[in-house]
Coordinates of C-alpha atoms in Angstrom, one line a residue:
X1 CA 111.0 98.1 107.7
X2 CA 109.4 95.6 105.4
X3 CA 105.7 95.1 104.7
X4 CA 103.5 93.5 102.1
X5 CA 100.5 95.6 100.9
X6 CA 98.0 93.5 103.1
X7 CA 100.3 93.8 106.1
X8 CA 100.5 97.6 105.8
X9 CA 96.8 97.9 105.3
X10 CA 96.4 95.9 108.6
X11 CA 98.7 98.3 110.4
X12 CA 96.5 101.2 109.0
X13 CA 93.3 99.5 110.1
X14 CA 94.6 98.8 113.6
X15 CA 95.8 102.4 114.1
X16 CA 92.5 103.8 113.0
X17 CA 90.5 101.8 115.6
X18 CA 88.8 103.9 118.2
X19 CA 90.7 102.4 121.1
X20 CA 94.0 103.0 119.3
X21 CA 93.1 106.5 118.4
X22 CA 92.5 107.2 122.1
X23 CA 95.9 105.7 122.9
X24 CA 97.9 107.7 120.3
X25 CA 95.8 110.8 120.2
X26 CA 96.4 111.7 116.6
X27 CA 93.7 113.4 114.6
X28 CA 92.6 111.5 111.5
X29 CA 94.6 114.0 109.3
X30 CA 97.8 113.6 111.4
X31 CA 97.4 109.8 111.4
X32 CA 97.1 109.8 107.6
X33 CA 100.2 112.0 107.3
X34 CA 102.0 109.6 109.7
X35 CA 100.9 106.6 107.6
X36 CA 102.1 108.3 104.4
X37 CA 105.5 108.9 105.9
X38 CA 105.7 105.4 107.2
X39 CA 104.8 104.0 103.8
X40 CA 107.6 106.1 102.3
X41 CA 110.1 104.5 104.7
X42 CA 108.8 101.0 104.2
X43 CA 110.3 98.6 101.7
X44 CA 107.5 96.8 99.9
X45 CA 107.6 93.1 99.8
X46 CA 106.0 90.9 97.2
X47 CA 104.9 87.5 98.4
X48 CA 106.2 84.8 96.1
X49 CA 105.3 81.9 98.3
X50 CA 103.0 81.5 101.3
X51 CA 104.6 79.5 104.0
X52 CA 101.4 78.8 106.0
X53 CA 100.9 77.5 108.5
X54 CA 104.0 78.1 110.5
X55 CA 102.8 79.8 113.7
X56 CA 100.0 79.4 116.2
X57 CA 98.1 82.6 115.5
X58 CA 96.9 82.6 111.9
X59 CA 96.5 86.3 111.9
X60 CA 100.3 86.7 112.4
X61 CA 101.2 84.6 109.4
X62 CA 101.4 87.7 107.1
X63 CA 104.1 89.2 109.4
X64 CA 106.2 86.1 109.0
X65 CA 105.6 85.9 105.3
X66 CA 106.8 89.5 104.9
X67 CA 109.9 88.7 106.8
X68 CA 110.6 85.5 104.8
X69 CA 109.8 86.9 101.4
X70 CA 111.6 90.2 102.1
X71 CA 114.7 88.4 103.4
X72 CA 114.5 90.4 106.7
X73 CA 117.6 90.8 108.9
X74 CA 115.3 90.4 111.9
X75 CA 111.7 90.1 112.9
X76 CA 111.0 92.6 115.7
X77 CA 108.0 91.9 117.9
X78 CA 106.9 91.6 121.5
X79 CA 105.4 88.3 120.6
X80 CA 108.6 86.3 120.8
X81 CA 107.0 83.0 121.8
X82 CA 104.8 82.7 118.7
X83 CA 107.6 83.6 116.2
X84 CA 110.7 82.1 117.7
X85 CA 110.5 78.6 116.3
X86 CA 109.6 79.8 112.8
X87 CA 112.4 82.5 112.9
X88 CA 114.9 79.7 113.7
X89 CA 113.5 77.5 110.9
X90 CA 113.9 80.3 108.4
X91 CA 117.1 81.8 109.8
X92 CA 115.5 85.1 110.9
X93 CA 116.5 86.4 114.3
X94 CA 113.4 87.3 116.4
X95 CA 113.9 90.1 118.9
X96 CA 112.0 92.6 121.0
X97 CA 112.2 96.3 120.1
X98 CA 114.5 97.1 123.0
X99 CA 117.0 94.4 121.8
X100 CA 117.0 96.0 118.3
X101 CA 117.6 99.5 119.8
X102 CA 120.6 98.1 121.8
X103 CA 122.1 96.6 118.7
X104 CA 121.6 99.8 116.7
X105 CA 123.3 101.9 119.4
X106 CA 126.5 99.8 119.3

């Protein structure tokens, strides 16, 4: 997994929203432990160049920038429609999580 510092902070902020806490059911302490473990497994990416604008949703630009600057093997998302053209432009396959799992199992 690749992430820039701003992208990881965005993941943290989303996971700590009340509606997300209801969905995942983690206590604040367990969520902080999870985020610490996730950070340890994440390869940090430094943004050397911002490629904006490339996709419709400006809030998703930092995901694409992490993939481009981190030379990602794939961009994994449920939001295929918004990332597909940019993925092709930059040579990054865009796939759903299930597709990635199928590839990993082979």
